[in-house]
Structure formats: C-alpha cells, structure tokens
mmCIF file of C-alpha atoms and ligand atoms in Angstrom:
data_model
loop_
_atom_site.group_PDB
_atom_site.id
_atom_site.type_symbol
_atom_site.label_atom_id
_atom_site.label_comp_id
_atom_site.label_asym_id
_atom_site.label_seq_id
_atom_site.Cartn_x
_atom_site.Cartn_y
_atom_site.Cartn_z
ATOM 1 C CA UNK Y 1 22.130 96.556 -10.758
ATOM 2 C CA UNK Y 2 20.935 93.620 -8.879
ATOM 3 C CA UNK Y 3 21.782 90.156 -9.661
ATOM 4 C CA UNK Y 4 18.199 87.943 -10.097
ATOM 5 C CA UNK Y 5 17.261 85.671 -7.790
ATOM 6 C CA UNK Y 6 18.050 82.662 -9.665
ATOM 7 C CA UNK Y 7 15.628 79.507 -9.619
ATOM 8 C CA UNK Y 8 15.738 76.104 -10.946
ATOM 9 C CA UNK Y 9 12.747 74.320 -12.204
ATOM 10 C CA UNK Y 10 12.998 70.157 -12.589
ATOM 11 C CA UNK Y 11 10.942 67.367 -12.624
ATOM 12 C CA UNK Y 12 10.590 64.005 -14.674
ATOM 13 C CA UNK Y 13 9.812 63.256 -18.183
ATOM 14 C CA UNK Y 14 6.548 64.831 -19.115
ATOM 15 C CA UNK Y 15 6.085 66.118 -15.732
ATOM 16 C CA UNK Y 16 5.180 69.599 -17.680
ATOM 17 C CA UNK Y 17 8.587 71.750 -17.015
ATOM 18 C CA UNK Y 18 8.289 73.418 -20.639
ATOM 19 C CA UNK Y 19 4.591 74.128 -20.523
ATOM 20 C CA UNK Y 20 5.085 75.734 -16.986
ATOM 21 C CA UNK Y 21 7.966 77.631 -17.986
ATOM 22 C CA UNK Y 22 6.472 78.973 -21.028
ATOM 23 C CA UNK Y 23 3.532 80.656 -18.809
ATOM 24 C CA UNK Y 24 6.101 82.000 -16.529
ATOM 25 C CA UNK Y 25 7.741 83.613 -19.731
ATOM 26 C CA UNK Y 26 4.401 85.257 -21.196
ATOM 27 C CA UNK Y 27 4.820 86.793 -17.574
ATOM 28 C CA UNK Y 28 8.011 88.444 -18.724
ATOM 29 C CA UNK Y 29 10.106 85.876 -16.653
ATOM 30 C CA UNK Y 30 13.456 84.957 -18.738
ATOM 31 C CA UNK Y 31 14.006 81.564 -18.723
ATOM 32 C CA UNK Y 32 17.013 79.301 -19.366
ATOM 33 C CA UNK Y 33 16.195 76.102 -20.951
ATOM 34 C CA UNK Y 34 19.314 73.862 -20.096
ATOM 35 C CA UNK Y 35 17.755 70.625 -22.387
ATOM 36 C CA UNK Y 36 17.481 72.693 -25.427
ATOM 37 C CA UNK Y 37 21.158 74.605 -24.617
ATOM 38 C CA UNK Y 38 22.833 71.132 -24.271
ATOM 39 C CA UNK Y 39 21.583 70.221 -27.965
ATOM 40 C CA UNK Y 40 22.429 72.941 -29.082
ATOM 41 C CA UNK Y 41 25.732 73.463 -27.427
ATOM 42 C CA UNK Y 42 26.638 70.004 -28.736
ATOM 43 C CA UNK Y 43 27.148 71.459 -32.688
ATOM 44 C CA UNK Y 44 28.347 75.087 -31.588
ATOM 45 C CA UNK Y 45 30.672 74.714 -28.641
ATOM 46 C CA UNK Y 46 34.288 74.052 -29.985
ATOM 47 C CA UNK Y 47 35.253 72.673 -26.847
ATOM 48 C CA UNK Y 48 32.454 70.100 -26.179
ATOM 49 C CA UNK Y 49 32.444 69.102 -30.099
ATOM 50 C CA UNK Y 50 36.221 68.339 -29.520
ATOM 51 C CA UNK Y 51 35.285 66.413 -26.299
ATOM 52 C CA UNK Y 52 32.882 64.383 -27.634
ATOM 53 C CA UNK Y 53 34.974 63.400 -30.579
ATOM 54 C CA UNK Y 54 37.849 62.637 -28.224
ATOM 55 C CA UNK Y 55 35.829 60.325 -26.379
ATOM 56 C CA UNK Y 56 33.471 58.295 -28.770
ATOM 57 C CA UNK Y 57 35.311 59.193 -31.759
ATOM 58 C CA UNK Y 58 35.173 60.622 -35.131
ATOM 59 C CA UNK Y 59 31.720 59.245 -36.058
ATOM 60 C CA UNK Y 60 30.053 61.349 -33.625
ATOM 61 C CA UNK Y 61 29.962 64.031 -36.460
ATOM 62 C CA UNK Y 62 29.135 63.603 -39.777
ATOM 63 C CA UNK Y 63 31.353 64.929 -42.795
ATOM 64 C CA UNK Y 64 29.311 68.441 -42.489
ATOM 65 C CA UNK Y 65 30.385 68.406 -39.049
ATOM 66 C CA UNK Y 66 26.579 67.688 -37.967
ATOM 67 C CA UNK Y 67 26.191 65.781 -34.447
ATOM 68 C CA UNK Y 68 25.434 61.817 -35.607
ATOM 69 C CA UNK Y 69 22.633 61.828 -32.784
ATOM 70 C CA UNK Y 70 21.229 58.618 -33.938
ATOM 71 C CA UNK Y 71 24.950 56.915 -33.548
ATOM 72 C CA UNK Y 72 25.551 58.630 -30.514
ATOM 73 C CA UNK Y 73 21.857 57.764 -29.018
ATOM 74 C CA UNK Y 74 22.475 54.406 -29.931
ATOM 75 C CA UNK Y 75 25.922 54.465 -28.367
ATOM 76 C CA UNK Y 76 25.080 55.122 -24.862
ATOM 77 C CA UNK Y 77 21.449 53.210 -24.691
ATOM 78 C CA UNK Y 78 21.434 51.450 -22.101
ATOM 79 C CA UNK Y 79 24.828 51.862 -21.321
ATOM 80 C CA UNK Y 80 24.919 54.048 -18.161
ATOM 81 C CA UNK Y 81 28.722 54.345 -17.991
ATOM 82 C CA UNK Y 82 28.737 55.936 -21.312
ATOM 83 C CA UNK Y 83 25.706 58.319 -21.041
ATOM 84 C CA UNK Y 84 27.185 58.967 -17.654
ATOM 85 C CA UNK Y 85 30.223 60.344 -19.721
ATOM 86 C CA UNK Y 86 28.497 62.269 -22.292
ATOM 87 C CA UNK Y 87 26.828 63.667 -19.754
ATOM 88 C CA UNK Y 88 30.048 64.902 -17.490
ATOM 89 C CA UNK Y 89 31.023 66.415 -20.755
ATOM 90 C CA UNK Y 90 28.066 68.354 -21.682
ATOM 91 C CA UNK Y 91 26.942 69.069 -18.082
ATOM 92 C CA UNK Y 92 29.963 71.784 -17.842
ATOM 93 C CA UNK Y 93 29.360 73.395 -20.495
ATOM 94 C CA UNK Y 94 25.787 74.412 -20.027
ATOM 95 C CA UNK Y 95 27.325 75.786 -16.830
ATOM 96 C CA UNK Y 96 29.766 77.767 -18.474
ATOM 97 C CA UNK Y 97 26.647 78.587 -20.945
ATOM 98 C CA UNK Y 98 24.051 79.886 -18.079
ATOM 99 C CA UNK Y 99 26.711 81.770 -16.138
ATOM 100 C CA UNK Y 100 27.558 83.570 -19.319
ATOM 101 C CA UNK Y 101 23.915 84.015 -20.128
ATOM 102 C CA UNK Y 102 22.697 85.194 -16.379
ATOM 103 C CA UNK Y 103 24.833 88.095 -16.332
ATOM 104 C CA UNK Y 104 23.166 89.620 -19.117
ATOM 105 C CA UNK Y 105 19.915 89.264 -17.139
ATOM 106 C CA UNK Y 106 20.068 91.495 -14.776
ATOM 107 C CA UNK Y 107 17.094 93.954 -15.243
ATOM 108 C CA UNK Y 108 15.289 90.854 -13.978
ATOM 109 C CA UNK Y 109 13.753 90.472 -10.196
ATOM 110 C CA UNK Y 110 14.118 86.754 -11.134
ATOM 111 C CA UNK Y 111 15.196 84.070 -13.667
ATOM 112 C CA UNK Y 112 14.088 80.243 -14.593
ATOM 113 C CA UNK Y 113 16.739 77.450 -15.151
ATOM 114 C CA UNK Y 114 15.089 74.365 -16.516
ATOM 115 C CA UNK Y 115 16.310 71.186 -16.610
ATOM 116 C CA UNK Y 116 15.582 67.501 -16.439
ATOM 117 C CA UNK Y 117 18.390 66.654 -14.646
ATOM 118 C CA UNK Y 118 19.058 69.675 -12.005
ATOM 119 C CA UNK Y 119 19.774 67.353 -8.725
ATOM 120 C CA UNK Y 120 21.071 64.282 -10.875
ATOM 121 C CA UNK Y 121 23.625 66.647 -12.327
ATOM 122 C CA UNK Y 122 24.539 68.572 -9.158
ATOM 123 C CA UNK Y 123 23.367 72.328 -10.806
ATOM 124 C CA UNK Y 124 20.781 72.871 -7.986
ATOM 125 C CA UNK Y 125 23.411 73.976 -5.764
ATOM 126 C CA UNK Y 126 24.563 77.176 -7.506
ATOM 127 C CA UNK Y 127 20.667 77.900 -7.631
ATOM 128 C CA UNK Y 128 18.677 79.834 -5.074
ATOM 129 C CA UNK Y 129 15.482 77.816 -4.906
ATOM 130 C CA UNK Y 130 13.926 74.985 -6.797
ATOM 131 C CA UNK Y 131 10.697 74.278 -8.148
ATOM 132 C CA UNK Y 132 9.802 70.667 -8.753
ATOM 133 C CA UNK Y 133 6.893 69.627 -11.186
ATOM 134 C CA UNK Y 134 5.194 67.098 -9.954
ATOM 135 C CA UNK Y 135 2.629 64.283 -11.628
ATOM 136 C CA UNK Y 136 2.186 61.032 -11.370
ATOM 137 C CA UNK Y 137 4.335 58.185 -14.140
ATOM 138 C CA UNK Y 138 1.260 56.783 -15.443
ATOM 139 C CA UNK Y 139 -0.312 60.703 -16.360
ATOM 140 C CA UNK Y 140 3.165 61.263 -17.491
ATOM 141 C CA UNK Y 141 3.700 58.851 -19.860
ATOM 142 C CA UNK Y 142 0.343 59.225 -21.559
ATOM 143 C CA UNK Y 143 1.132 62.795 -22.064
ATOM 144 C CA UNK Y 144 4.187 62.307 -23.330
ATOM 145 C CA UNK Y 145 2.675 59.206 -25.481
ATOM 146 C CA UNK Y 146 0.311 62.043 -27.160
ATOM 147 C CA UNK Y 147 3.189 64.509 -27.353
ATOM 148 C CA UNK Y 148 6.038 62.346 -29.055
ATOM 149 C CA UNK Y 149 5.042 59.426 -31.576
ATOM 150 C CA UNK Y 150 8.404 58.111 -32.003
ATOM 151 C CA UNK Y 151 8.541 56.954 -28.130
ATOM 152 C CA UNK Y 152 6.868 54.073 -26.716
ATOM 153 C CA UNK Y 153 5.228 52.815 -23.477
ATOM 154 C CA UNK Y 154 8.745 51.318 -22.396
ATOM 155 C CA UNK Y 155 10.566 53.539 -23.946
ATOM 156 C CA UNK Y 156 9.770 56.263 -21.170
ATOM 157 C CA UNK Y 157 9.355 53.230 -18.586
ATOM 158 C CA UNK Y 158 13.254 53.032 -18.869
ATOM 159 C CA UNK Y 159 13.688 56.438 -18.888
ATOM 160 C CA UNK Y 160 11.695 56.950 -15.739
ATOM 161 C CA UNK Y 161 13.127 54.249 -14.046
ATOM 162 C CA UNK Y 162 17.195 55.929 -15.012
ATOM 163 C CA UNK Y 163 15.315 59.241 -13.798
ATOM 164 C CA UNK Y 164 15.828 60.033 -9.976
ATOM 165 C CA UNK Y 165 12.341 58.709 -8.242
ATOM 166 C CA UNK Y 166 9.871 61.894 -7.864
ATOM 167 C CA UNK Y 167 9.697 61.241 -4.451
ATOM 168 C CA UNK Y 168 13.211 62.264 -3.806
ATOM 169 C CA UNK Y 169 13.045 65.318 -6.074
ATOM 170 C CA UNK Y 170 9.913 66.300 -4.453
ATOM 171 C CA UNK Y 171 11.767 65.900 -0.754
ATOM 172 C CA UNK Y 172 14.628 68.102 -2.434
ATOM 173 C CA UNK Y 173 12.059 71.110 -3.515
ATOM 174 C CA UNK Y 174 11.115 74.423 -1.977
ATOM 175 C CA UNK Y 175 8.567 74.595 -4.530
ATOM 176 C CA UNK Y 176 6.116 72.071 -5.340
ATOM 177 C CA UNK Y 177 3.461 72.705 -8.814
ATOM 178 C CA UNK Y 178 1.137 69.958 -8.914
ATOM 179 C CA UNK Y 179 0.750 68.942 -12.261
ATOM 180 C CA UNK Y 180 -1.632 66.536 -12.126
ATOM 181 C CA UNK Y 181 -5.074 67.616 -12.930
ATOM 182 C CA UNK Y 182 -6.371 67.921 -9.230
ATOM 183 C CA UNK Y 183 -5.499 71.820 -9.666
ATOM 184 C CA UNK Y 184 -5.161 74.073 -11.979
ATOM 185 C CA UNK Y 185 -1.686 75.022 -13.119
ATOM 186 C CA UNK Y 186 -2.101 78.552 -13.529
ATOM 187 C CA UNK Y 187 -2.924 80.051 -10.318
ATOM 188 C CA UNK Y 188 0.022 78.232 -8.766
ATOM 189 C CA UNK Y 189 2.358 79.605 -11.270
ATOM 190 C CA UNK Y 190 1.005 83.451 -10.375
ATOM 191 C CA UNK Y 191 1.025 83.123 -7.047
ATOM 192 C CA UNK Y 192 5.213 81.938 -6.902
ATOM 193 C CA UNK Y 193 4.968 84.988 -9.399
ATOM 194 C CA UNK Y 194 3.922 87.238 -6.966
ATOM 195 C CA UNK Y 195 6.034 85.752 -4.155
ATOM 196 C CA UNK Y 196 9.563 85.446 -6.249
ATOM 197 C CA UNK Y 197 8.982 89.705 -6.810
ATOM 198 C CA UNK Y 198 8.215 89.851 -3.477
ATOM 199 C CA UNK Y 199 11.496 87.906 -2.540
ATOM 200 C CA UNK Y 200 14.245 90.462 -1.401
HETATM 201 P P1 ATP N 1 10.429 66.645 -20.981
HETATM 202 O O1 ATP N 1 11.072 66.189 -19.729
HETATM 203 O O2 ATP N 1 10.236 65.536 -21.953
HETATM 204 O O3 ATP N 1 11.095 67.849 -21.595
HETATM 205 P P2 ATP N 1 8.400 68.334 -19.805
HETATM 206 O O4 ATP N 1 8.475 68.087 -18.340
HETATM 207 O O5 ATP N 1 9.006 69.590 -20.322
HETATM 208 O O6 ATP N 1 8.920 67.080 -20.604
HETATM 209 P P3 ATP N 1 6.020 69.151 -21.230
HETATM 210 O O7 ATP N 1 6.599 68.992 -22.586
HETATM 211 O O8 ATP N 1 5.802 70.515 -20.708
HETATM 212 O O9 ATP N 1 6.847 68.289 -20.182
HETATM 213 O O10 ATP N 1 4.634 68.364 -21.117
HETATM 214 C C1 ATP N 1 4.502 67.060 -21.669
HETATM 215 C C2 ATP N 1 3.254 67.039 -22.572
HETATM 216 O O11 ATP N 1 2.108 67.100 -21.733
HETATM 217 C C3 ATP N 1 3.182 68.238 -23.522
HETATM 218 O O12 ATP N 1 2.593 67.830 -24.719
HETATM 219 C C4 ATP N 1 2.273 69.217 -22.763
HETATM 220 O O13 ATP N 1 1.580 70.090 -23.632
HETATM 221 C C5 ATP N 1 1.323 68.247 -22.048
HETATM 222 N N1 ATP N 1 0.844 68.780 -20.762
HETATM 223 C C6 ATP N 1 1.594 69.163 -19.712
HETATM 224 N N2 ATP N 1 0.825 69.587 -18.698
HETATM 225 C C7 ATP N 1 -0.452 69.483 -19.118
HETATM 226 C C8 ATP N 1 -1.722 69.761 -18.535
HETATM 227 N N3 ATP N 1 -1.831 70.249 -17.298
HETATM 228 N N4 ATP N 1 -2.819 69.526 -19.266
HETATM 229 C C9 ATP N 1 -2.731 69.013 -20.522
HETATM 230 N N5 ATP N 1 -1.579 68.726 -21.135
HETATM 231 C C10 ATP N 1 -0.448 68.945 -20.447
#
C-alpha cells in the first residue's frame, strides 16, 4: 500500500495548530500531535525517562516515578542551555515515536504532524510539505489569555520572543492558513483537503 503523503503543521503559541488540526481530523485525516506525544513520552519511554534522570537528576521523578514537571519547568526557565538539552533529548524520541506510528497509517492519502517547534527542531525536513498557522502576537496572546488562566501577558511575551519570529516560519511554508479573523478558517482547511487527495 502507499505510504501517505506526510505533512507538518506549525506555527506559534496560540496561533490555532490544535483547533485546525482537529477539523482536519473530523475529515478523517489522522493526525500526529508531537506536543502531546513529548508529554507523554516523557513518563512512558524507558529510554528518555533514563535520559532525563541522567541529566538533571533523580528529582526529575517523583517516588511513584511521576515526571516532577513543576521542578523540571522551573529548572530550565529561562535557562536556554538547559531547555535546549531537554529538548535534544525528547526531540528524538518523538521521532522514533512518529516513524513508528506512520507506518501503521497507511490506508491514508495523507497524514498531519503537529508541532510547535517543527523548523526550530529540524523535523520539517523528513516531512513532505508544511503548513504554517499564521496570526498576529497580540490576537495570539489574548486567545491564549482566554484559553489558559495560569499564564500571563509576559508569560507568553517570553515565550514568543524564544519562539522563531512568524515571519521566518511563514517564509519557510508551502502552506499558509490565516488565522486571524480576516477569513474564515474552514474553507481554507477544505480546500488543502481537496488538494492533499488530489496530490499524487
Ligand atoms: P499551542 O501552541 O499553545 O498549543 P495552538 O497553536 O495549538 O496553541 P489553539 O489551542 O488551537 O492554538 O488555539 C488557541 C486558543 O484560541 C484556543 O482556545 C482556541 O479555541 C482559540 N482559537 C483558535 N483559533 C480561533 C478562532 N479562529 N476563533 C476563535 N477562537 C480561536
């Protein structure tokens, strides 16, 4: 059988990746969601769990072997050396994670990868077209004010300003949705429907 076209979908905090990919899925589309993997590959995956502990030691996990993510957050805020590690361990293995996960998709004409950080951590290349979400910081961070009441106005300031600008992920897409009320999200998402099952 036919191996999926495989596409990556990215864009900044709030930008509206999960909404977007959850239409695409009530169109049948399967879709990997690489944020929500890395969590949970962080309790399950032997490897990574050993990693982690390796590198920023035994109180990482708790005495039922639960991930200390309030330690660990607090850890590598605003330390980008540190976050940059965490992140070279976990970014492997959600790689090792999708690959084993896209085989088993193969009745599909296509597949979604979604992540926050597809060009920052160098995935986009084993993909075969990307899709950037696009809206401006200010729309962004009201949205995700609304959506998340432990985060504040700086909180996602910082985080947007770590994020790679959305200029540069924008010049990086082959796909631009426009998420940012001047058109409706829906028709854009059908019509890369119908072009991705056209794709040969
Ligand atoms: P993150 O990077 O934090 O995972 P995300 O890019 O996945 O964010 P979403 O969670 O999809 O973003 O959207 C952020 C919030 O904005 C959500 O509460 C979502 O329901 C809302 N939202 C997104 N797009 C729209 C829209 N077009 N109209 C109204 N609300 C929206």
């Amino acid at each position: 059988m036919q191996q999926p076209v495989q596409i990556g979908i990215t864009g900044g905090i709030g930008s509206g990746k999960s909404l977007i990919c959850r239409i695409f899925h009530v169109l049948g589309v399967p879709v990997y969601d690489a944020d929500s993997q890395a969590k949970k590959l962080m309790t399950t995956d032997g490897i990574l769990i050993h990693q982690i502990k390796k590198e920023f030691g035994s109180l990482s996990y708790d005495d039922k072997g639960e991930l200390n993510r309030e330690w660990l957050g607090k850890t590598v805020f605003n330390q980008p050396d540190k976050l940059a590690r965490l992140n070279a361990l976990v970014h492997p293995r959600v790689a090792a994670d999708y690959n084993q996960w896209i085989v088993t998709q193969s009745g599909a004409k296509y597949c979604l990868k979604e992540a926050a950080l597809l060009f920052e951590a160098g995935s986009f290349q084993w993909l075969d077209k990307i899709i950037v979400v696009a809206a401006p910081d200010a729309l962004r961070i009201k949205r995700v004010l609304q959506r998340d009441a432990h985060r504040s106005k700086e909180d996602l300031e910082r985080i947007i300003q770590n994020q790679m600008p959305q200029e540069e992920k924008m010049s990086k897409a082959d796909y631009i949705i426009k998420n940012d009320e001047s058109e409706l999200v829906v028709p854009q998402v059908l019509k890369l429907h119908e072009w991705f099952n056209s794709m040969k």
